[in-house]
mmCIF file of C-alpha atoms and ligand atoms in Angstrom:
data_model
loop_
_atom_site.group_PDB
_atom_site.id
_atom_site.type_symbol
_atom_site.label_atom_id
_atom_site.label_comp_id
_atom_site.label_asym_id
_atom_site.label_seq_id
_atom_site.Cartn_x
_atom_site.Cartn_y
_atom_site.Cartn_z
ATOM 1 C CA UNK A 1089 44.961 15.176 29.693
ATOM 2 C CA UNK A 1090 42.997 12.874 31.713
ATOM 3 C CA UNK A 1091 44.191 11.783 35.377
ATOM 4 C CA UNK A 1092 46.584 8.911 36.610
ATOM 5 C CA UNK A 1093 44.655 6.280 37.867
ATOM 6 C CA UNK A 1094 45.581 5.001 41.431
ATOM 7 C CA UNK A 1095 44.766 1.013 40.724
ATOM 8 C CA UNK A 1096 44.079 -0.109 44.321
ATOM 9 C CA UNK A 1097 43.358 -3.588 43.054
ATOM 10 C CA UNK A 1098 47.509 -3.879 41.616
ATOM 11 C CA UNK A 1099 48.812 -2.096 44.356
ATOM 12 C CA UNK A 1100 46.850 -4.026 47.262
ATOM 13 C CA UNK A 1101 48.833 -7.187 45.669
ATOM 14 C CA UNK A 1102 51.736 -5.900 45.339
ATOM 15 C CA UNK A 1103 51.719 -5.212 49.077
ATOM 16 C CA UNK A 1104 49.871 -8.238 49.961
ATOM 17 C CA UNK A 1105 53.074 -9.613 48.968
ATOM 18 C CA UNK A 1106 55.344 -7.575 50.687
ATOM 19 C CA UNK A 1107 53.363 -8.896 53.409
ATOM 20 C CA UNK A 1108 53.783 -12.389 52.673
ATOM 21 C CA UNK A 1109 57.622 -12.341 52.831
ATOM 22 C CA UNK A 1110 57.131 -10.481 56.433
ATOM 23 C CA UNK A 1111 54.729 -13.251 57.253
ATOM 24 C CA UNK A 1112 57.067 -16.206 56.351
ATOM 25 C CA UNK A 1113 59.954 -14.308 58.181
ATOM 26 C CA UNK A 1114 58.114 -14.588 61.425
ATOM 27 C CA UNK A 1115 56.582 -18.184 60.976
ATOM 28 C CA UNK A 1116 60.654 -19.044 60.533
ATOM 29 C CA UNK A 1117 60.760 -17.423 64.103
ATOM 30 C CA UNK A 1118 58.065 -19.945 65.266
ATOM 31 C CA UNK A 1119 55.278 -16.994 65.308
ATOM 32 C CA UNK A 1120 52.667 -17.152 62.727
ATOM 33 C CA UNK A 1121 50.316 -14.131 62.119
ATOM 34 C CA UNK A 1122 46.718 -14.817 63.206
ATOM 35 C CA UNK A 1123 43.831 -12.464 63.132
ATOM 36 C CA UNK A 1124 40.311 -13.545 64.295
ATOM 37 C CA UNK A 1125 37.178 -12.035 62.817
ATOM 38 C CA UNK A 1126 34.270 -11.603 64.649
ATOM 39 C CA UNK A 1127 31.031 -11.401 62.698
ATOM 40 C CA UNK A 1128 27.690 -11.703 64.455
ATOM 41 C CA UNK A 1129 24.859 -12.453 62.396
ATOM 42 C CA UNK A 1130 24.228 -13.096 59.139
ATOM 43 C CA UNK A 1131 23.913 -9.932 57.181
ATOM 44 C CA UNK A 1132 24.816 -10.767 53.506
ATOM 45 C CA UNK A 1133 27.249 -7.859 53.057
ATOM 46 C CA UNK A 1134 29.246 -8.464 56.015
ATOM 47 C CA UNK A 1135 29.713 -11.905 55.399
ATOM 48 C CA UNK A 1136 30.976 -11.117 51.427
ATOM 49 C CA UNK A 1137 33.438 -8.313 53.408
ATOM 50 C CA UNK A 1138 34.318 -11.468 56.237
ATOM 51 C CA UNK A 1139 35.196 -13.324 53.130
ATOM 52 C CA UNK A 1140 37.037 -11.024 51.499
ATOM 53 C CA UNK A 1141 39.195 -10.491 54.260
ATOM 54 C CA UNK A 1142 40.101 -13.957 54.609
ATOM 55 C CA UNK A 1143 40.967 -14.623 51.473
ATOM 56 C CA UNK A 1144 43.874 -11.823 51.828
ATOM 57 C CA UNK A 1145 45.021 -13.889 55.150
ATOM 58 C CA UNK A 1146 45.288 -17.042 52.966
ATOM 59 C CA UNK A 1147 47.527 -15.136 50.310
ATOM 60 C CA UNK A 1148 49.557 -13.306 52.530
ATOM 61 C CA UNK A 1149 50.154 -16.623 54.713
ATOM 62 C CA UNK A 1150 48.246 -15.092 57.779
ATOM 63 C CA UNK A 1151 46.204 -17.613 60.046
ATOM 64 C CA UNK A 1152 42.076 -16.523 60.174
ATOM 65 C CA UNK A 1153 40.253 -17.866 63.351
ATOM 66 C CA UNK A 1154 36.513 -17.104 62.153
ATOM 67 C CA UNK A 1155 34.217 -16.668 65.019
ATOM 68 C CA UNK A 1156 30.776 -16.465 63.749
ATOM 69 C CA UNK A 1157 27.859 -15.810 66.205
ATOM 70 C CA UNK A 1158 24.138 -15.961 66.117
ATOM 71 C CA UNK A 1159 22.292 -12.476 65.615
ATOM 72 C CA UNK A 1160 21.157 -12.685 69.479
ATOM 73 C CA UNK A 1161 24.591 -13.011 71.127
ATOM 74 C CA UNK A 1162 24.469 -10.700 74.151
ATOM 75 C CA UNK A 1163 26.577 -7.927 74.844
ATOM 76 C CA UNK A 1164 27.735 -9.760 77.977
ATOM 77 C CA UNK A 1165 28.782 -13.062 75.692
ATOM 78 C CA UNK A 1166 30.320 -10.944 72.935
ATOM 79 C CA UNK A 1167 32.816 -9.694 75.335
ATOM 80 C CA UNK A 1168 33.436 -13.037 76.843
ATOM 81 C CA UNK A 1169 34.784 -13.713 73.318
ATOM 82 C CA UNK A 1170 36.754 -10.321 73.373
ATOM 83 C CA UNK A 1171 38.469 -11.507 76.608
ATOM 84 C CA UNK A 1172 39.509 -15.132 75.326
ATOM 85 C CA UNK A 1173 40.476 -13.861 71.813
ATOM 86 C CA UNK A 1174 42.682 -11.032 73.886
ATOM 87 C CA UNK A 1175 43.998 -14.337 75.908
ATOM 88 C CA UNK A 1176 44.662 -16.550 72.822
ATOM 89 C CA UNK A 1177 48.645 -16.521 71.831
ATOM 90 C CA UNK A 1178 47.560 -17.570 68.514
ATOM 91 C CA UNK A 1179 45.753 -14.113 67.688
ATOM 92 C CA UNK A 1180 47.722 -11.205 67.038
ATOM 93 C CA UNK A 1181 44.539 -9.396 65.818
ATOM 94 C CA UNK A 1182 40.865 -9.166 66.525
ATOM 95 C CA UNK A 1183 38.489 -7.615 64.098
ATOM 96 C CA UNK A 1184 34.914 -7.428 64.642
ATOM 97 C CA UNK A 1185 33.035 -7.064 62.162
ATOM 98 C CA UNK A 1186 30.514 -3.674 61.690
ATOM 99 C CA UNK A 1187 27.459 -3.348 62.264
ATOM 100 C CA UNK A 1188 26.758 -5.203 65.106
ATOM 101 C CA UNK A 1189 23.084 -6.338 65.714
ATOM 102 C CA UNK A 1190 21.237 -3.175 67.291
ATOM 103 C CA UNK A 1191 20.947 -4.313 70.717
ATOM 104 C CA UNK A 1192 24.496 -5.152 71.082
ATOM 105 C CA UNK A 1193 26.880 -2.226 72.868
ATOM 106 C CA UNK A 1194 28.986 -2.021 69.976
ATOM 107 C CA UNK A 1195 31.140 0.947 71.911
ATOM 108 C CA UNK A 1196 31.756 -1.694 75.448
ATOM 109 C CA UNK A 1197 32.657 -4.468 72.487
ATOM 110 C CA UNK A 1198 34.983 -2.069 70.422
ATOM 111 C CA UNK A 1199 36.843 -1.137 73.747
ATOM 112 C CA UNK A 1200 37.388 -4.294 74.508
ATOM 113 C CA UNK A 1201 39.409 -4.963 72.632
ATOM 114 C CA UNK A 1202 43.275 -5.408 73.698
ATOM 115 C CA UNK A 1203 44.941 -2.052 72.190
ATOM 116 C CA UNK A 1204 47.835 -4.760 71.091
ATOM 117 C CA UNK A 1205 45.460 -6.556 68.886
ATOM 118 C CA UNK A 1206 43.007 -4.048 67.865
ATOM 119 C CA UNK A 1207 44.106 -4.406 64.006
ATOM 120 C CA UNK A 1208 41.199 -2.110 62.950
ATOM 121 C CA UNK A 1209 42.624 0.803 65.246
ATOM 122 C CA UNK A 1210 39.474 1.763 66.304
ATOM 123 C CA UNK A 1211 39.674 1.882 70.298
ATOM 124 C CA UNK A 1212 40.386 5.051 72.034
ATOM 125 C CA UNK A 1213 43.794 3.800 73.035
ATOM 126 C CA UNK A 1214 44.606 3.772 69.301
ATOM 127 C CA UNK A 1215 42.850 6.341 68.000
ATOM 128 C CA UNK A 1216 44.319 9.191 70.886
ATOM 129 C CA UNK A 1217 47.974 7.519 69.760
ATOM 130 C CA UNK A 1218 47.365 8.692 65.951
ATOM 131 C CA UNK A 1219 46.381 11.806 67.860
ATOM 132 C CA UNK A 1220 49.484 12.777 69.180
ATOM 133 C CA UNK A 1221 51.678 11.294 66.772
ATOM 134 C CA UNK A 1222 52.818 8.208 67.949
ATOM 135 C CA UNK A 1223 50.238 5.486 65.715
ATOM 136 C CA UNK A 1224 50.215 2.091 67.078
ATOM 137 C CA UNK A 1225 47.442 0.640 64.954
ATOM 138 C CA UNK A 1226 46.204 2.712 62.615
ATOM 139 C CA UNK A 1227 42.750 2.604 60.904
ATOM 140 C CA UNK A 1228 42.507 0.504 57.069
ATOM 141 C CA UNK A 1229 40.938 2.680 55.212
ATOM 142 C CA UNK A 1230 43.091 5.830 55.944
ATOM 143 C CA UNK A 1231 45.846 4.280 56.250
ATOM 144 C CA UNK A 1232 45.455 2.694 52.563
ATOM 145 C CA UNK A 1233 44.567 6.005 51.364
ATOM 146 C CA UNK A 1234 47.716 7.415 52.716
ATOM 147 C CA UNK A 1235 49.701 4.700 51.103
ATOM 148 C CA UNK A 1236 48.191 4.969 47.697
ATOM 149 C CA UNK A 1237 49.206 8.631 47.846
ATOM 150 C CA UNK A 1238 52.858 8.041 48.474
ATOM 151 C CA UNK A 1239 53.039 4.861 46.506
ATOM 152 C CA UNK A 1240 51.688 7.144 43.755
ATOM 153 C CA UNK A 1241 53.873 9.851 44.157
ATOM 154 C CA UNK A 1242 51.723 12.159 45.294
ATOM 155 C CA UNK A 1243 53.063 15.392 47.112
ATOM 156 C CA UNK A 1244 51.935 15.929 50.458
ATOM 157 C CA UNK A 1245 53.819 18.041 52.759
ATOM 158 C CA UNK A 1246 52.543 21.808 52.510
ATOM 159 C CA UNK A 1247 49.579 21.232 50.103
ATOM 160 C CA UNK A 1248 46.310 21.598 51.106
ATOM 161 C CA UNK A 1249 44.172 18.332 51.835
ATOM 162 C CA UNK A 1250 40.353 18.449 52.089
ATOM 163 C CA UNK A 1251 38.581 15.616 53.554
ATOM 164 C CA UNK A 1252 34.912 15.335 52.751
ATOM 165 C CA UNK A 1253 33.647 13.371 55.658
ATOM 166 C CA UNK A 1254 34.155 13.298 59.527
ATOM 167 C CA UNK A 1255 33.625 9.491 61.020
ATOM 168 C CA UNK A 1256 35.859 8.216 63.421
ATOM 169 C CA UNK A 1257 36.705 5.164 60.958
ATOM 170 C CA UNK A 1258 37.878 7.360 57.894
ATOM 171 C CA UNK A 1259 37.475 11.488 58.040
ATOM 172 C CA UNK A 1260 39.042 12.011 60.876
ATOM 173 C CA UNK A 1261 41.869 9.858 61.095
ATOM 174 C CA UNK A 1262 42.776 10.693 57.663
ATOM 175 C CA UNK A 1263 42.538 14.014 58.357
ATOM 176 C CA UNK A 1264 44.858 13.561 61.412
ATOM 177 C CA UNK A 1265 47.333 11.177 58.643
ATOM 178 C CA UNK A 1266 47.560 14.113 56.568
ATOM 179 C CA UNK A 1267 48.646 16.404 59.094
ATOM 180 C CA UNK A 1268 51.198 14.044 60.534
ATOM 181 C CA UNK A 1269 52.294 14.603 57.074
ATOM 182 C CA UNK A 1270 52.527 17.974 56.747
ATOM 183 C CA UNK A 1271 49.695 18.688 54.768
ATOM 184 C CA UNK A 1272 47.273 21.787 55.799
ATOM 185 C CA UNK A 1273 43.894 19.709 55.960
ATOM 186 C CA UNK A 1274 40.582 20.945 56.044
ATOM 187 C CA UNK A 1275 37.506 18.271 57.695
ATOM 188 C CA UNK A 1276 33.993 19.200 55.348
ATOM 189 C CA UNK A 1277 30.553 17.538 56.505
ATOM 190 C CA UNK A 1278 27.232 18.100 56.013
ATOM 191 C CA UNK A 1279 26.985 20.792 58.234
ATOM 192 C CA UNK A 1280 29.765 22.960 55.317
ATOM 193 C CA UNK A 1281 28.301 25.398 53.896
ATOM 194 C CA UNK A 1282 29.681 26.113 50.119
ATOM 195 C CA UNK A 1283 31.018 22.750 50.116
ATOM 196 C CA UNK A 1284 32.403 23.184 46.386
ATOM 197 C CA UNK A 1285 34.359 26.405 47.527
ATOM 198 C CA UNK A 1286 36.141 24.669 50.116
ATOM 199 C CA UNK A 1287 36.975 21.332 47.974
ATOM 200 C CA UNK A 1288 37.983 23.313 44.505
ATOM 201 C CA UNK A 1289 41.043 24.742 47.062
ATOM 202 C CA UNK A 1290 41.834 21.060 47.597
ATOM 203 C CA UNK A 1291 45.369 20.002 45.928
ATOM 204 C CA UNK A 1292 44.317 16.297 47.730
ATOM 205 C CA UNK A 1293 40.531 15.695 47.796
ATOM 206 C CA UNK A 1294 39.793 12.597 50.015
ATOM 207 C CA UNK A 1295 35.632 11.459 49.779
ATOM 208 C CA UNK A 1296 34.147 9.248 52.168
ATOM 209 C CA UNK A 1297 30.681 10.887 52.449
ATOM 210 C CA UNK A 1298 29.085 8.415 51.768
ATOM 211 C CA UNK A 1299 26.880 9.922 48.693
ATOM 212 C CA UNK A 1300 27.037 8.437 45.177
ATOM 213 C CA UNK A 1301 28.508 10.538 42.792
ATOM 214 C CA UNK A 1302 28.164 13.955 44.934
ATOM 215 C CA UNK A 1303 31.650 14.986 44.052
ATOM 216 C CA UNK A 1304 31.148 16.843 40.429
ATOM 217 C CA UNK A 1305 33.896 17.891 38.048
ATOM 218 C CA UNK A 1306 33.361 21.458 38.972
ATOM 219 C CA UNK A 1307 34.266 20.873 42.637
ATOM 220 C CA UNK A 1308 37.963 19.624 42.114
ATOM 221 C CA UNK A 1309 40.925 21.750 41.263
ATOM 222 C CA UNK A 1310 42.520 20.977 38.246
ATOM 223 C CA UNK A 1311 45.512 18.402 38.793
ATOM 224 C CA UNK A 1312 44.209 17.388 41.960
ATOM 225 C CA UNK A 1313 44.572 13.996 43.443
ATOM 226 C CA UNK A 1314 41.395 12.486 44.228
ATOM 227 C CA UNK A 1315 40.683 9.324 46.323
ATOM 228 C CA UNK A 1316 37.124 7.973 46.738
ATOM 229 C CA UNK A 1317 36.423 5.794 49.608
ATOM 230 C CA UNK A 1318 32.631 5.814 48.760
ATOM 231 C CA UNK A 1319 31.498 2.513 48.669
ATOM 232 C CA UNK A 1320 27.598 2.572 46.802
ATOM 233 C CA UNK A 1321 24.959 0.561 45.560
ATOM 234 C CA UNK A 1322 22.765 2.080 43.019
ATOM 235 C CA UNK A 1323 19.516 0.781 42.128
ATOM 236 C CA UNK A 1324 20.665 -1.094 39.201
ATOM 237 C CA UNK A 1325 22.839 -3.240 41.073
ATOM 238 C CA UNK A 1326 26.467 -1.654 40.541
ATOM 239 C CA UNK A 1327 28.625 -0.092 42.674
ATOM 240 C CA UNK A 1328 29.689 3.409 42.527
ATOM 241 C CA UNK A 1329 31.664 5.524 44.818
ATOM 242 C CA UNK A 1330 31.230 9.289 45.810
ATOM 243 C CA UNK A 1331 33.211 11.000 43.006
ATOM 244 C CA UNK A 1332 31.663 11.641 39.411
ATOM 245 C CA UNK A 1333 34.801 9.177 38.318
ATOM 246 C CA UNK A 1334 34.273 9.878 34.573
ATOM 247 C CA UNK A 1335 33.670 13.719 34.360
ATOM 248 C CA UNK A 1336 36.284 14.022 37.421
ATOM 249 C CA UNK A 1337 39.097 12.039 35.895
ATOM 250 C CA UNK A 1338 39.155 14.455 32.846
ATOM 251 C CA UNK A 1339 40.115 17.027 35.244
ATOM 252 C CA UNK A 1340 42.414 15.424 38.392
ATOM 253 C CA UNK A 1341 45.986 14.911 38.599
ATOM 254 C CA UNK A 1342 45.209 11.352 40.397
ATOM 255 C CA UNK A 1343 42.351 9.430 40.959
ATOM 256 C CA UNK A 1344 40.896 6.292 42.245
ATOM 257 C CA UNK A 1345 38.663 3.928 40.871
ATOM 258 C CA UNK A 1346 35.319 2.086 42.490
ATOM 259 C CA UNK A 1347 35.601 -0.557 42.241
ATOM 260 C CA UNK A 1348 39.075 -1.123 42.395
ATOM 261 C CA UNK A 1349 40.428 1.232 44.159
ATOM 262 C CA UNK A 1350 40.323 2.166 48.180
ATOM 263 C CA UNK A 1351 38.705 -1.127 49.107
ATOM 264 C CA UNK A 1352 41.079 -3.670 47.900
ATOM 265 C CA UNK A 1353 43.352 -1.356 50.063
ATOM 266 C CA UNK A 1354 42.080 -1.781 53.009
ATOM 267 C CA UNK A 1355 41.919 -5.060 53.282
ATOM 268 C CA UNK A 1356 45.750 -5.609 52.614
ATOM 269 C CA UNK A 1357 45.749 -2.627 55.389
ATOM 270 C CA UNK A 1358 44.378 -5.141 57.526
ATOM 271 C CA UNK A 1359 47.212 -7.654 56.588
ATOM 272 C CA UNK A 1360 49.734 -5.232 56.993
ATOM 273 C CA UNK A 1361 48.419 -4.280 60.470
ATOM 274 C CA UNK A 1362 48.252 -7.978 61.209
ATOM 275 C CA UNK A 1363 51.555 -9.161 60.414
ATOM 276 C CA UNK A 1364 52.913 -5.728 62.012
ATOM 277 C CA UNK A 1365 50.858 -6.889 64.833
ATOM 278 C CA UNK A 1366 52.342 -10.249 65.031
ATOM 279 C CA UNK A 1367 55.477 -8.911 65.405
ATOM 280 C CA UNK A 1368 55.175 -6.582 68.271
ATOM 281 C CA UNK A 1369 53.729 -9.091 70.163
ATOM 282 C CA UNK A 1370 56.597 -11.929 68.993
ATOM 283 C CA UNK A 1371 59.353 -9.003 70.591
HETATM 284 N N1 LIG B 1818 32.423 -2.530 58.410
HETATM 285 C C1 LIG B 1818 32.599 -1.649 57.411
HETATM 286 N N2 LIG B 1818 33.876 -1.197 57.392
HETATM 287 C C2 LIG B 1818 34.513 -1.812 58.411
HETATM 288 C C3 LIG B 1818 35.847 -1.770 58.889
HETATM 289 O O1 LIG B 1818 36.735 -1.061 58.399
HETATM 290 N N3 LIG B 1818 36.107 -2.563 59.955
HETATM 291 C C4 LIG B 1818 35.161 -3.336 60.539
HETATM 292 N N4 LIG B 1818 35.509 -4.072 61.595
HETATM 293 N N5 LIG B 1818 33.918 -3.412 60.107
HETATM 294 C C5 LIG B 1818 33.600 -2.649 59.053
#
């Protein structure tokens, strides 16, 4: 039997909605959500993600203030923005968008960032919060991931969770999202030796590697759940992610698609962290 298939793209509405009822709720308190995205530059992918992003704003009634700024904005100036968009009553969010240019400080700009606003949950403030169990922001992607498991009805507490990965943005916060759940998680990299030992004992197998297709059918137990936050290019042009979706899905429990899957997530994450954000601040 071949695996459920997590569709990102049907759940990421159906929460983008959910959002847009706690949205209009606040703007009938006077307090509109409003998240600002910073994107310096103009690399092409960035811009399509910028755009993305704002589109979700639009349908989940959240305000965007787009702050674009040429590729040789200094350091100094980008956190001159930071501090006014930390100032601004009408932002209850500040994203900025990665990578940043190389000569810009991109750990000073990320820190910045008021821990109230920082909708991506990537300052330390954040981050050591998820750490000890009290998450004030959390990060998108994980956070999606963790929602598409429990949306799907996947068990977590006292099952093993692998995560194939170990960046501050994904691996590790997920790993630390799986243990607040009571999972017994396991961080691979590319320093693992007998990587396909260690992710066949996996009953949740979460990929963000960054490596098309490295996850093979072999290396995932059978009835696993498996959710691919690879997001590649191949040289023909399509995107695929970091799981072997077709030979994979014959053997998982649960899986995700790419497209489709994680990355419409994410986004609506960024909603959902918006409008949550929105209403801290309103009290
Ligand atoms: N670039 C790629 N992924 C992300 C993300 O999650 N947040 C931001 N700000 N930039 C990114």
């Amino acid at each position: 039997m071949g695996a459920i298939i997590i569709d990102g793209a049907a759940m990421a509405r159906q929460v983008l909605d959910e959002q847009k009822a706690a949205s209009g709720q606040l703007a009938q308190r006077g307090c509109v959500p409003g998240l600002a995205m910073v994107l310096v530059g103009d690399d092409p992918a960035s811009a399509v993600y910028v755009r993305g992003k704002e589109r979700a704003c639009r349908e989940a009634g959240v305000l965007s203030f787009d702050a674009r700024l040429p590729a040789a904005t200094t350091t100094a100036e980008l956190l001159q923005k930071i501090d006014a968009l930390n100032g601004d009553a009408r932002v209850h969010g500040i994203l900025v968008q990665l990578p940043l240019p190389e000569h810009i400080d991109a750990v000073a700009v990320l820190q910045r960032i008021d821990p109230a606003k920082d909708v991506d949950g990537f300052t330390w403030r954040s981050l050591g919060a998820l750490l000890d169990g009290h998450a004030l922001l959390a990060p998108c992607t994980p956070s999606g991931c963790m929602l598409m498991l429990e949306r799907a009805g996947v068990p977590v507490a006292g099952r093993h969770a692998v995560v194939v990965g170990r960046s501050s943005i994904v691996g590790k916060p997920a790993a630390l999202m799986l243990l607040e759940r009571n999972a017994t998680v396991t961080i691979c990299h590319s320093h693992t030796p007998e990587l396909a030992a260690v992710t066949r004992e996996a009953d949740i197998l979460i990929c963000a590697a960054g490596k098309p297709r490295m996850v093979t059918a072999d290396m995932v137990k059978p009835g696993a759940a498996v959710i691919d936050v690879g997001i590649n290019r191949l040289p023909d042009g399509k995107l695929c992610g970091d799981v072997d979706y077709d030979a994979v899905s014959a053997r998982a429990g649960w899986i995700t698609p790419v497209p489709g899957g994680v990355g419409p997530m994410t986004v609506t994450m960024l909603v959902h962290n918006t409008v949550q954000s929105a209403a801290r601040l309103a009290g």
